[in-house]
GROMACS .gro file of C-alpha atoms in nm:
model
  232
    1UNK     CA    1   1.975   3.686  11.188
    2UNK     CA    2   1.660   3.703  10.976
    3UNK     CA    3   1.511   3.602  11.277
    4UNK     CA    4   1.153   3.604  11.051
    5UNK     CA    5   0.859   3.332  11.052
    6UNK     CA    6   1.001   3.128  10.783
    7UNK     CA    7   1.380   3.107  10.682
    8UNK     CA    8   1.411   3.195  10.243
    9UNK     CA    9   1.727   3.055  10.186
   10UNK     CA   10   1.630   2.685  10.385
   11UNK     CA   11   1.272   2.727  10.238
   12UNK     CA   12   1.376   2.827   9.905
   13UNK     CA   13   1.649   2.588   9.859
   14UNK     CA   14   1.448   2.291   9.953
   15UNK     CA   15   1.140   2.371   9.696
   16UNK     CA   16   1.404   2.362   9.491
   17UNK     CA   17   1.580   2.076   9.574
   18UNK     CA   18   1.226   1.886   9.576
   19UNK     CA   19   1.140   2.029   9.211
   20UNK     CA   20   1.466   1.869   9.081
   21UNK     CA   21   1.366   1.535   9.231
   22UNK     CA   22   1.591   1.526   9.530
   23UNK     CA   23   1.509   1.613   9.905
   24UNK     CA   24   1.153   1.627  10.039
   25UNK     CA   25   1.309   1.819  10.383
   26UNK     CA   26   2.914   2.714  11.608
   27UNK     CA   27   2.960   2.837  11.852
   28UNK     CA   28   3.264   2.815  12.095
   29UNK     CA   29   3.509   2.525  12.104
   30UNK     CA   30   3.441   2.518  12.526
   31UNK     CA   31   3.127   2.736  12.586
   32UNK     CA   32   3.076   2.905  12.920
   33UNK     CA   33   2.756   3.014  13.040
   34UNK     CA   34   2.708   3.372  13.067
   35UNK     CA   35   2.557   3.513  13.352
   36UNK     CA   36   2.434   3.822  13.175
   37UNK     CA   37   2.068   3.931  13.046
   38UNK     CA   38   2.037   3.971  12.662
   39UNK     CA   39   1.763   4.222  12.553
   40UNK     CA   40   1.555   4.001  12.334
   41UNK     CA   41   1.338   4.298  12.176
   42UNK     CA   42   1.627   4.476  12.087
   43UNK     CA   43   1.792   4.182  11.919
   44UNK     CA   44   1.496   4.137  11.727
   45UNK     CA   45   1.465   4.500  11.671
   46UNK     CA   46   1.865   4.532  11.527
   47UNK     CA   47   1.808   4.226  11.312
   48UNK     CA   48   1.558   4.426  11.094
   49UNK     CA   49   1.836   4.649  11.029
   50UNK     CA   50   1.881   4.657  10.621
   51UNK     CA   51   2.230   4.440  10.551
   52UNK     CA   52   2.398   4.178  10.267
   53UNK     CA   53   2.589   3.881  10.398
   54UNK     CA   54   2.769   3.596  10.202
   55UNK     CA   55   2.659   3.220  10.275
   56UNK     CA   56   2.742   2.830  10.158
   57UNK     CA   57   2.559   2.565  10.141
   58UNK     CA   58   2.584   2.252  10.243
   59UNK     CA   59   2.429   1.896  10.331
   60UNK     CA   60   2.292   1.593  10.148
   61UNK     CA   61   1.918   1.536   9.936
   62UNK     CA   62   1.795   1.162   9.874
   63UNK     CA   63   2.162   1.053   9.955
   64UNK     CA   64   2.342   1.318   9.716
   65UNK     CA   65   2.599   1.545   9.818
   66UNK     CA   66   2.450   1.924   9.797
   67UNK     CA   67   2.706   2.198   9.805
   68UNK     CA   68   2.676   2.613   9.707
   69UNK     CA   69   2.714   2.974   9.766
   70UNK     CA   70   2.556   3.302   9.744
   71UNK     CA   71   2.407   3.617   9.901
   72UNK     CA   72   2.146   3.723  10.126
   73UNK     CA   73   2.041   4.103  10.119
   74UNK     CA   74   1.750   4.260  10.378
   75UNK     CA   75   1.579   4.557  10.250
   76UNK     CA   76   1.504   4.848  10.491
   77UNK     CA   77   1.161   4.848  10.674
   78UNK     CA   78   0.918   5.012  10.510
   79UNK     CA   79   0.499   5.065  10.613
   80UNK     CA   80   0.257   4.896  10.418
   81UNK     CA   81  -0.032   4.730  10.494
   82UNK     CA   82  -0.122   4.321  10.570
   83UNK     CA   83  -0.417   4.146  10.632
   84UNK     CA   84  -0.589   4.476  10.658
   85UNK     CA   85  -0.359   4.629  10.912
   86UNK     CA   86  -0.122   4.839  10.868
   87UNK     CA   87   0.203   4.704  10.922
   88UNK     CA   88   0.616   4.740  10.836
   89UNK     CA   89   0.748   4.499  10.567
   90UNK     CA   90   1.114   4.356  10.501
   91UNK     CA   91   1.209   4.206  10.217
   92UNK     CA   92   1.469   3.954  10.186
   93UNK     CA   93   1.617   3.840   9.861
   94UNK     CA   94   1.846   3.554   9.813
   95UNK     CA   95   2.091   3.525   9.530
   96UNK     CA   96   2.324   3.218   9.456
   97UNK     CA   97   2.342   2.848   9.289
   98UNK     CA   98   2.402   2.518   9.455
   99UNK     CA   99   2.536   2.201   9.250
  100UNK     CA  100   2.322   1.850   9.339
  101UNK     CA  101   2.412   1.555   9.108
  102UNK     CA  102   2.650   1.749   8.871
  103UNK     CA  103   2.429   1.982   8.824
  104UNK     CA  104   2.412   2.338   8.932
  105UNK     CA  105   2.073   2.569   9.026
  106UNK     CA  106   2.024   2.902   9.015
  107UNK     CA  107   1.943   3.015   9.360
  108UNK     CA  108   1.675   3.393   9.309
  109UNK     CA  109   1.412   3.384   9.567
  110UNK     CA  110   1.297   3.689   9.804
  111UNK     CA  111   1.013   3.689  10.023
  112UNK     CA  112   0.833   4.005  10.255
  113UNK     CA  113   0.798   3.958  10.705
  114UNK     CA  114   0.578   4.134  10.826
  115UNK     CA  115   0.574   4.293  11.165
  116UNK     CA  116   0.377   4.518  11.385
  117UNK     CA  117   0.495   4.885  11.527
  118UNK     CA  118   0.687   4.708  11.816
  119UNK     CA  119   0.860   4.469  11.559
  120UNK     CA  120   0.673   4.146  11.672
  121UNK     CA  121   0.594   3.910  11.334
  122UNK     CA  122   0.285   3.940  11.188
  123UNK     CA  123   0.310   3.724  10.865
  124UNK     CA  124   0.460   3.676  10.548
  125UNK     CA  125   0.387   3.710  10.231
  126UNK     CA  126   0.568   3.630   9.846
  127UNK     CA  127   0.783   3.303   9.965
  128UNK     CA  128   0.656   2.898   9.934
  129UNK     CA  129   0.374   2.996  10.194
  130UNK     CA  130   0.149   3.275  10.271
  131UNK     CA  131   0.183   3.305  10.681
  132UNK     CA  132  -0.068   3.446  10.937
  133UNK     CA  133   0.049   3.424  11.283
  134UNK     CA  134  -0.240   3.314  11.485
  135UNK     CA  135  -0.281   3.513  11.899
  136UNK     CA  136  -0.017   3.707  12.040
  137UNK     CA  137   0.323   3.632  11.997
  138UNK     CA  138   0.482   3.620  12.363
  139UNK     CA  139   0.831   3.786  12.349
  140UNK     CA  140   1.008   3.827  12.630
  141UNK     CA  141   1.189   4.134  12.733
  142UNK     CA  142   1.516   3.966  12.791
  143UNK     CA  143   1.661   3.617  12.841
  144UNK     CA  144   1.968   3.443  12.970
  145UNK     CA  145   2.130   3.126  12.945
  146UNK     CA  146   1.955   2.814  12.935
  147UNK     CA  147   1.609   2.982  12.901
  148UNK     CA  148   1.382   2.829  12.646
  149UNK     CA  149   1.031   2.871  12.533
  150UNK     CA  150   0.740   2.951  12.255
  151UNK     CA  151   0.722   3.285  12.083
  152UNK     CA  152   0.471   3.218  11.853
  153UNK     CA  153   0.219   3.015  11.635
  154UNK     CA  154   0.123   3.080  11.258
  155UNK     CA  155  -0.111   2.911  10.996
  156UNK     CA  156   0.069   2.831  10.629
  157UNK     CA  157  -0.152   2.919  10.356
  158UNK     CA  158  -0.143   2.816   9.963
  159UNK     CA  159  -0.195   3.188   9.913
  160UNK     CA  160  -0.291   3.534  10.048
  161UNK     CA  161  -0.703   3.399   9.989
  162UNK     CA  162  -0.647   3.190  10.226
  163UNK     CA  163  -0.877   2.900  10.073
  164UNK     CA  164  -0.577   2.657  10.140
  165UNK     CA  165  -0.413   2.569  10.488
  166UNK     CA  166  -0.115   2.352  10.424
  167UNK     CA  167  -0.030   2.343  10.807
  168UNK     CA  168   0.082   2.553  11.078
  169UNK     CA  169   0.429   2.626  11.250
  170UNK     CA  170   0.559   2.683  11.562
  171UNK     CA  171   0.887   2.874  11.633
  172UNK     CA  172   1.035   2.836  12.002
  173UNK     CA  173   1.364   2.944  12.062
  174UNK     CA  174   1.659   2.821  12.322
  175UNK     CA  175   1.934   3.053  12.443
  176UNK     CA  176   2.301   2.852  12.498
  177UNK     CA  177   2.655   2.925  12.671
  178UNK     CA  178   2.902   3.030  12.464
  179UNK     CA  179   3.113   3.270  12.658
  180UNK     CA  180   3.176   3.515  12.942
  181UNK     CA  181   2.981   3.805  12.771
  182UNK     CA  182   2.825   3.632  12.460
  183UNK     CA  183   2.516   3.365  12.393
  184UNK     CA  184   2.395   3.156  12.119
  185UNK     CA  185   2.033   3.173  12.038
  186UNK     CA  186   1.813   2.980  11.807
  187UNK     CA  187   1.507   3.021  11.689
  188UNK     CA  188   1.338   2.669  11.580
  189UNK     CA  189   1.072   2.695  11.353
  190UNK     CA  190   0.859   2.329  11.366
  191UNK     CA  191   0.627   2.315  11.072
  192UNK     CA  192   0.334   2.025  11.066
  193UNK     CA  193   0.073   1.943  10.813
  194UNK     CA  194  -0.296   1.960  10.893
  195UNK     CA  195  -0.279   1.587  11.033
  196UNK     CA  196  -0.038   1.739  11.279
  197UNK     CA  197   0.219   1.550  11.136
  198UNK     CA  198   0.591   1.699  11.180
  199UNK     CA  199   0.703   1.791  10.789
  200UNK     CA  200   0.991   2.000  10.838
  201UNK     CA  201   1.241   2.116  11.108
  202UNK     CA  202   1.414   2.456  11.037
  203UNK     CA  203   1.617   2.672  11.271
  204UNK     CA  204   1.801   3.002  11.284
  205UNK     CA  205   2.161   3.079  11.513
  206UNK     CA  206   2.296   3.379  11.621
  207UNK     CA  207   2.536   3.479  11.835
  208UNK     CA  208   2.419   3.751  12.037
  209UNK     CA  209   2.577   4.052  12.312
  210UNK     CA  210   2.403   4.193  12.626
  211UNK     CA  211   2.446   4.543  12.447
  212UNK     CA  212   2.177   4.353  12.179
  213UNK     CA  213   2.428   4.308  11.896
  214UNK     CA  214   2.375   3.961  11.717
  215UNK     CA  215   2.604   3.807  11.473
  216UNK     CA  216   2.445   3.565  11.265
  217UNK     CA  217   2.572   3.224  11.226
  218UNK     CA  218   2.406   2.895  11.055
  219UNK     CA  219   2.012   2.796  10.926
  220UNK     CA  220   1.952   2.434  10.920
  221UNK     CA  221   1.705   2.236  10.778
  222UNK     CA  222   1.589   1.877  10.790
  223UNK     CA  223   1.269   1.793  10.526
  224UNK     CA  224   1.187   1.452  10.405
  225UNK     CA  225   1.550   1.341  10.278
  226UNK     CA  226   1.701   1.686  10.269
  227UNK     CA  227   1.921   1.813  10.531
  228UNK     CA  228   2.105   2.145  10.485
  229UNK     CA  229   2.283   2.411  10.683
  230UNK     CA  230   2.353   2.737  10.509
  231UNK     CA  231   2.700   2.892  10.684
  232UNK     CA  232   2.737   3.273  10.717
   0.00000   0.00000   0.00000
């Protein structure tokens, strides 16, 4: 999972889609709940790991059939320094084309999270938005089936000056039966405007192991017109 504040291949995708006029915006066959705990910080800690996995694309924008391909690679975690405070940094990049209308896109879009020494999201920076998240993130420990709840709040930005606030987002996540000794989870990520209008829905799946493996799954998107899930 790039379990991250914002999702680059749903985000990047869409700004594209909307620049070439279109768009705007699995678990088990017969899940069973799990009775086990899954170690949340150590799934988010193992999803920083550095790795390169294969995706399609799929979904419709303003009515049109939207289909592609490509590759996601995460960089190792390095320190550097946001918002004044020093911090680690991943960088995702995502490679690829996707065909609306007869006509193919070239897909080339990376962008840096930012996290704290305990691997709790700080921002990000280089991607459609510059993103501060605002308090403390609450992260629990572990969770189990069925739980739900907020992990944090961030403010979108034009740029790193900050002179801009397009909106804020949200991202609350929900933990599902899949079987015996796995779980889904998902990580939503609700973005609004600064009318605290709803603009965008994106969210994140993984399956994930009580050992804190995760294997990730599906990002979906719904924006305006758009709606897209990118397969792993």
């Amino acid at each position: 999972m790039h379990i991250s504040i914002r999702h680059l291949l749903i985000v990047s995708t869409v700004a594209l889609l909307s620049a070439c006029g279109g768009g705007g915006g699995g678990g088990a066959a017969s899940p069973v709940a799990s009775t086990d705990t899954f170690p949340l910080t150590t799934i988010l800690a193992n999803s920083l790991q550095s790795s390169s996995n294969t995706f399609t694309i799929s979904g419709t924008s303003s009515g049109a059939a939207v289909t592609g391909s490509g590759t996601v690679t995460r960089g190792s975690v390095s320190a550097g320094t946001f918002e004044g405070v020093a911090a680690q940094q991943r960088t995702t990049t995502a490679t690829g084309s996707f065909t609306v209308n007869g006509t193919s896109y070239a897909l080339n879009n990376s962008a840096t999270d930012w996290f704290d020494s305990n691997n709790v999201p700080v921002g990000e920076s280089g991607g459609t938005d510059y993103v501060v998240v605002t308090g403390t993130p609450t992260i629990p420990a572990t969770v189990r089936v069925n739980d739900t709840g907020t992990l944090y709040t961030a403010n979108r930005y034009s740029n790193s000056t900050k002179s801009y606030l397009r909106g804020t987002e949200t991202v609350t996540y929900v933990v599902e039966a899949d079987t015996a000794t796995t779980a889904l989870l998902t990580l939503i990520v609700t973005e609004k405007d600064t009318f605290n209008t709803t603009t965008s829905t994106n969210s994140t799946q993984v399956r994930i192991t009580p050992a804190g493996a995760l294997t990730r799954i599906k990002e979906t998107s719904v924006e305006g017109s758009t709606s897209l899930v990118i397969s792993y």
